[in-house]
Short mmCIF file of C-alpha atoms in Angstrom, two decimals:
data_model
loop_
_atom_site.label_atom_id
_atom_site.label_comp_id
_atom_site.label_asym_id
_atom_site.label_seq_id
_atom_site.Cartn_x
_atom_site.Cartn_y
_atom_site.Cartn_z
CA ASN A 1382 67.75 128.37 20.11
CA TYR A 1383 64.56 127.30 21.81
CA ASP A 1384 61.59 129.13 22.64
CA LEU A 1385 60.32 128.86 26.08
CA LYS A 1386 56.50 129.60 26.24
CA MET A 1387 55.07 130.63 29.51
CA LYS A 1388 51.68 131.82 30.61
CA PHE A 1389 51.34 134.40 33.17
CA GLY A 1390 48.93 134.89 36.17
CA LEU A 1391 45.23 135.80 36.50
CA TYR A 1392 45.50 139.36 37.51
CA ASN A 1393 48.60 141.49 37.13
CA VAL A 1394 51.26 142.41 34.81
CA GLU A 1395 54.02 140.45 35.56
CA THR A 1396 57.88 139.78 34.64
CA ALA A 1397 59.67 136.75 34.10
CA VAL A 1398 63.20 135.77 33.64
CA ALA A 1399 64.64 132.23 33.16
CA PHE A 1400 68.16 130.84 34.20
CA VAL A 1401 70.10 127.81 32.99
CA ASP A 1402 73.10 126.24 34.92
CA TRP A 1403 74.77 125.09 31.81
CA ASN A 1404 78.12 124.23 33.26
CA GLY A 1405 76.80 122.64 36.48
CA ASP A 1406 78.64 124.50 38.88
CA GLY A 1407 75.58 125.43 40.91
CA LYS A 1408 75.43 129.01 39.88
CA PHE A 1409 73.51 130.99 37.54
CA GLN A 1410 75.82 133.71 35.79
CA ARG A 1411 74.64 136.06 33.24
CA TYR A 1412 78.12 136.80 31.77
CA LYS A 1413 78.45 133.02 31.00
CA GLY A 1414 75.04 133.11 28.99
CA GLU A 1415 73.03 131.38 31.81
CA MET A 1416 70.13 134.10 32.12
CA PHE A 1417 67.46 134.92 29.74
CA GLY A 1418 64.19 136.98 29.37
CA PHE A 1419 63.18 140.02 31.29
CA VAL A 1420 59.87 139.63 29.49
CA THR A 1421 56.94 141.49 30.83
CA ALA A 1422 53.43 140.45 29.89
CA PRO A 1423 49.86 141.43 30.89
CA ALA A 1424 47.70 138.57 32.97
CA ARG A 1425 46.65 135.36 31.21
CA SER A 1426 48.74 135.97 28.29
CA ILE A 1427 51.52 133.86 26.89
CA ALA A 1428 55.19 135.11 26.40
CA THR A 1429 58.05 133.71 24.72
CA ILE A 1430 61.69 133.54 26.13
CA VAL A 1431 64.49 132.75 23.82
CA VAL A 1432 66.86 130.25 25.16
CA LYS A 1433 70.30 130.05 23.54
CA VAL A 1434 71.89 126.57 23.81
CA PRO A 1435 75.85 126.93 23.89
CA SER A 1436 77.74 124.38 21.64
CA THR A 1437 79.72 123.10 24.39
CA PHE A 1438 76.53 121.87 26.19
CA LYS A 1439 77.06 118.00 26.53
CA PRO A 1440 74.27 115.72 25.47
CA ASN A 1441 72.48 113.42 27.82
CA GLN A 1442 73.12 115.11 31.02
CA ALA A 1443 70.59 116.75 33.27
CA VAL A 1444 71.20 120.62 34.07
CA ARG A 1445 68.94 122.63 36.59
CA PHE A 1446 66.66 125.22 34.78
CA ARG A 1447 64.89 127.93 36.99
CA ILE A 1448 62.34 130.12 36.01
CA LEU A 1449 61.12 133.37 38.21
CA GLU A 1450 57.86 135.10 37.81
CA ASP A 1451 56.91 138.31 39.93
CA TYR A 1452 54.75 141.26 40.16
CA ASN A 1453 57.61 143.45 41.23
CA ALA A 1454 60.67 143.93 39.38
CA LEU A 1455 63.42 141.47 38.75
CA ASP A 1456 67.17 141.27 38.37
CA THR A 1457 70.18 139.20 37.75
CA ASN A 1458 69.61 137.32 41.15
CA ALA A 1459 68.53 133.79 40.55
CA CYS A 1460 67.85 133.71 44.28
CA LYS A 1461 65.66 136.70 44.80
CA SER A 1462 63.25 136.53 47.51
CA LEU A 1463 59.91 137.19 45.42
CA SER A 1464 56.89 139.38 46.68
CA TYR A 1465 53.88 138.64 44.61
CA GLY A 1466 55.29 135.77 42.38
CA GLN A 1467 56.77 132.27 42.35
CA SER A 1468 60.26 130.35 41.44
CA GLU A 1469 60.14 126.70 39.93
CA ASP A 1470 63.31 124.51 39.32
CA TYR A 1471 63.44 121.72 36.73
CA SER A 1472 65.88 119.36 35.24
CA ILE A 1473 66.47 119.58 31.52
CA VAL A 1474 68.18 117.16 29.26
CA TYR A 1475 69.52 117.72 25.92
CA GLU A 1476 68.67 114.30 24.63
CA LYS A 1477 70.86 112.81 21.78
CA THR A 1478 70.59 108.90 21.02
CA THR A 1479 73.08 107.39 18.52
CA PRO A 1480 72.33 103.67 17.90
CA ASN A 1481 75.40 101.29 17.70
CA PHE A 1482 76.56 97.97 18.66
CA MET A 1483 79.48 95.53 18.38
CA THR A 1484 79.92 91.63 17.88
CA SER A 1485 82.28 89.14 19.91
CA LYS A 1486 83.59 88.01 16.59
CA ALA A 1487 83.75 89.44 13.07
CA THR A 1488 83.69 85.88 11.44
CA VAL A 1489 81.97 82.68 12.23
CA CYS A 1490 80.97 79.31 11.14
CA THR A 1491 77.43 78.33 10.58
CA GLY A 1492 75.98 76.89 13.86
CA GLU A 1493 78.48 78.79 15.75
CA LYS A 1494 77.42 81.49 18.48
CA VAL A 1495 78.37 85.08 18.25
CA THR A 1496 77.48 87.72 20.80
CA PHE A 1497 75.78 90.97 19.92
CA LYS A 1498 76.29 93.89 22.59
CA ASP A 1499 74.65 97.24 22.43
CA THR A 1500 76.78 100.30 22.72
CA SER A 1501 74.29 102.89 21.83
CA VAL A 1502 74.70 106.43 23.08
CA GLY A 1503 71.94 108.17 24.82
CA LEU A 1504 68.85 107.80 26.90
CA VAL A 1505 67.59 104.64 25.50
CA SER A 1506 64.54 102.70 26.69
CA GLN A 1507 63.58 100.35 23.61
CA TRP A 1508 65.95 98.02 21.54
CA ASP A 1509 64.57 96.23 18.62
CA TRP A 1510 66.97 93.84 16.76
CA ASP A 1511 66.96 92.10 13.43
CA PHE A 1512 69.85 89.84 13.19
CA GLY A 1513 69.46 89.04 9.57
CA ASP A 1514 68.93 86.01 7.23
CA GLY A 1515 69.21 82.63 8.67
CA ALA A 1516 69.66 83.80 12.47
CA THR A 1517 68.45 81.93 15.57
CA PRO A 1518 66.98 84.12 16.81
CA GLN A 1519 66.23 86.40 14.13
CA TYR A 1520 64.00 89.10 15.82
CA VAL A 1521 64.40 89.98 19.54
CA SER A 1522 63.66 93.30 21.66
CA GLY A 1523 65.75 94.29 24.72
CA GLU A 1524 69.25 95.65 25.39
CA GLY A 1525 71.10 92.43 25.53
CA PRO A 1526 73.74 91.16 25.00
CA PHE A 1527 72.11 88.40 22.82
CA GLU A 1528 73.78 85.13 21.48
CA VAL A 1529 73.03 84.37 17.99
CA SER A 1530 73.63 81.60 15.62
CA TYR A 1531 73.34 81.40 11.69
CA SER A 1532 72.37 78.29 9.83
CA LYS A 1533 73.09 79.89 6.55
CA PRO A 1534 76.28 81.24 5.09
CA GLY A 1535 77.10 84.89 3.98
CA VAL A 1536 77.57 88.67 4.90
CA LYS A 1537 74.97 89.33 7.56
CA ARG A 1538 73.24 92.72 7.87
CA VAL A 1539 72.05 93.45 11.31
CA ARG A 1540 69.68 96.25 12.18
CA LEU A 1541 69.43 97.88 15.61
CA LYS A 1542 66.40 100.34 16.42
CA ILE A 1543 66.20 102.34 19.49
CA ASN A 1544 63.45 104.19 20.94
CA GLY A 1545 61.31 103.23 18.11
CA ALA A 1546 63.16 105.56 15.85
CA ASP A 1547 66.73 105.74 15.02
CA SER A 1548 68.47 102.87 13.70
CA VAL A 1549 71.54 101.45 12.20
CA VAL A 1550 72.23 98.91 9.78
CA MET A 1551 75.85 97.36 9.36
CA ASN A 1552 77.39 94.40 7.97
CA ALA A 1553 78.05 93.00 11.33
CA VAL A 1554 79.25 89.30 10.88
CA THR A 1555 80.57 87.17 8.06
CA VAL A 1556 79.32 83.42 8.35
CA ASN A 1557 81.15 80.62 6.54
CA GLN A 1558 79.64 77.30 5.65
CA THR A 1559 80.70 74.48 8.26
CA PRO A 1560 81.52 71.92 6.19
CA LEU A 1561 79.67 68.10 6.50
CA ALA A 1562 82.18 65.34 6.13
CA ASN A 1563 81.67 61.95 4.67
CA VAL A 1564 84.18 59.16 4.36
CA ALA A 1565 84.25 56.14 2.15
CA VAL A 1566 86.45 53.41 0.79
CA LYS A 1567 87.27 54.41 -2.85
CA LEU A 1568 89.59 51.39 -3.72
CA GLY A 1569 89.56 47.99 -2.10
CA MET A 1570 87.43 47.39 0.81
CA GLU A 1571 87.26 47.75 4.53
CA ALA A 1572 88.22 44.01 5.26
CA ILE A 1573 91.06 43.15 2.83
CA CYS A 1574 94.24 40.90 2.59
CA GLU A 1575 97.66 42.24 3.00
CA GLN A 1576 99.71 43.66 0.07
CA LEU A 1577 96.45 44.73 -1.56
CA PRO A 1578 95.97 48.58 -2.29
CA VAL A 1579 93.34 50.68 -0.10
CA THR A 1580 92.32 54.17 -0.44
CA LEU A 1581 90.13 56.06 1.87
CA ALA A 1582 88.58 59.08 0.48
CA VAL A 1583 86.66 62.08 2.49
CA ARG A 1584 84.29 64.89 0.69
CA ASN A 1585 82.58 67.67 1.73
CA THR A 1586 78.56 67.31 1.25
CA PHE A 1587 78.73 70.93 0.69
CA SER A 1588 80.34 72.44 -2.62
CA ASN A 1589 83.06 74.25 -0.80
CA PRO A 1590 86.52 73.39 -1.15
CA ILE A 1591 88.14 71.81 1.74
CA ASN A 1592 91.38 70.74 3.34
CA SER A 1593 91.61 67.53 5.26
CA VAL A 1594 93.85 65.63 7.77
CA TRP A 1595 93.74 61.97 8.10
CA TYR A 1596 94.20 60.21 11.66
CA LYS A 1597 94.32 56.84 13.08
CA VAL A 1598 92.28 56.56 16.38
CA ALA A 1599 94.91 54.45 18.03
CA ALA A 1600 97.29 57.08 17.56
CA PRO A 1601 95.98 60.47 16.87
CA VAL A 1602 98.84 62.08 15.00
CA ALA A 1603 98.45 63.50 11.46
CA LEU A 1604 99.39 60.70 9.06
CA ASN A 1605 101.91 61.69 6.38
CA LYS A 1606 99.98 59.37 3.83
CA GLY A 1607 97.10 62.00 3.69
CA THR A 1608 96.98 63.64 0.42
CA ASP A 1609 94.37 66.26 -0.01
CA SER A 1610 91.14 64.07 0.60
CA LEU A 1611 92.76 60.85 0.22
CA LEU A 1612 94.42 58.25 2.50
CA VAL A 1613 96.25 55.86 0.17
CA PHE A 1614 97.68 52.60 1.36
CA LYS A 1615 100.35 50.97 -1.32
CA PRO A 1616 99.83 48.28 -0.52
CA ILE A 1617 98.19 47.68 3.00
CA GLY A 1618 99.83 45.95 6.04
CA LEU A 1619 98.57 44.30 8.90
CA ALA A 1620 99.95 47.07 11.10
CA ASP A 1621 97.66 49.32 9.28
CA SER A 1622 94.46 47.48 10.59
CA GLY A 1623 92.54 49.98 12.74
CA LYS A 1624 90.08 52.82 12.62
CA TYR A 1625 90.55 56.26 10.90
CA PHE A 1626 89.05 59.70 10.73
CA ALA A 1627 89.50 62.75 9.00
CA VAL A 1628 89.21 66.34 10.00
CA VAL A 1629 88.27 68.64 7.17
CA ASP A 1630 88.41 72.57 7.27
CA TYR A 1631 86.75 75.16 5.21
CA LEU A 1632 88.20 78.83 6.03
CA GLY A 1633 88.52 77.68 9.63
CA CYS A 1634 85.20 75.77 10.01
CA LYS A 1635 85.89 72.29 10.67
CA ASP A 1636 84.05 68.77 10.65
CA THR A 1637 85.26 65.40 11.56
CA THR A 1638 84.12 62.02 10.07
#
């Protein structure tokens, strides 16, 4: 229930009644609980009309509210012609906001962009975001959507505050570390005679375990000679001359040497 406070006129005892069109059908119907009051009070006094809100009243939509006040008697007619009084109409809104958002991806790699989109419900005029540790940008205001990237791995807790009050915090996105691949000659040398062994090795600068696939630039097809991080020639032949590179992968995050 809500208490409606109203101040009466300067000179006479008057009666007031209130109407609310809860279902939006353009009518004020007493039997549907859309009429309140019949409060009589002396001049310059403040009276209270108790308005009972139905459980079916939907939030975040405007409904018509009408107040009648008159020196003469009032009845259930919301469209009554008044003799010595006035009628005023207002729009009232049951405002209920629920902050929420969604992401374009649940898992990303460091440096990869993910989009955050507001899905809050209600009348929202202010959005304040904190995208968590390592985010670029980390703090931003506005509805969005926003593209964000992360320089640090981990599960990112993101906060969205709306209207300066209500907020939601959730583990919004998991960020995996993009590997940083380096290649070196482990056995032999880059310029070497035929029939000698050569082994190329690739490693991740970070400590994460990686899967790797070797390719020859001239024929970029995965080489069967690749074993984990090593490309082994036993021995090397003239046809093996050329440039080689490796693609490394950690949980779907890739880098190329």
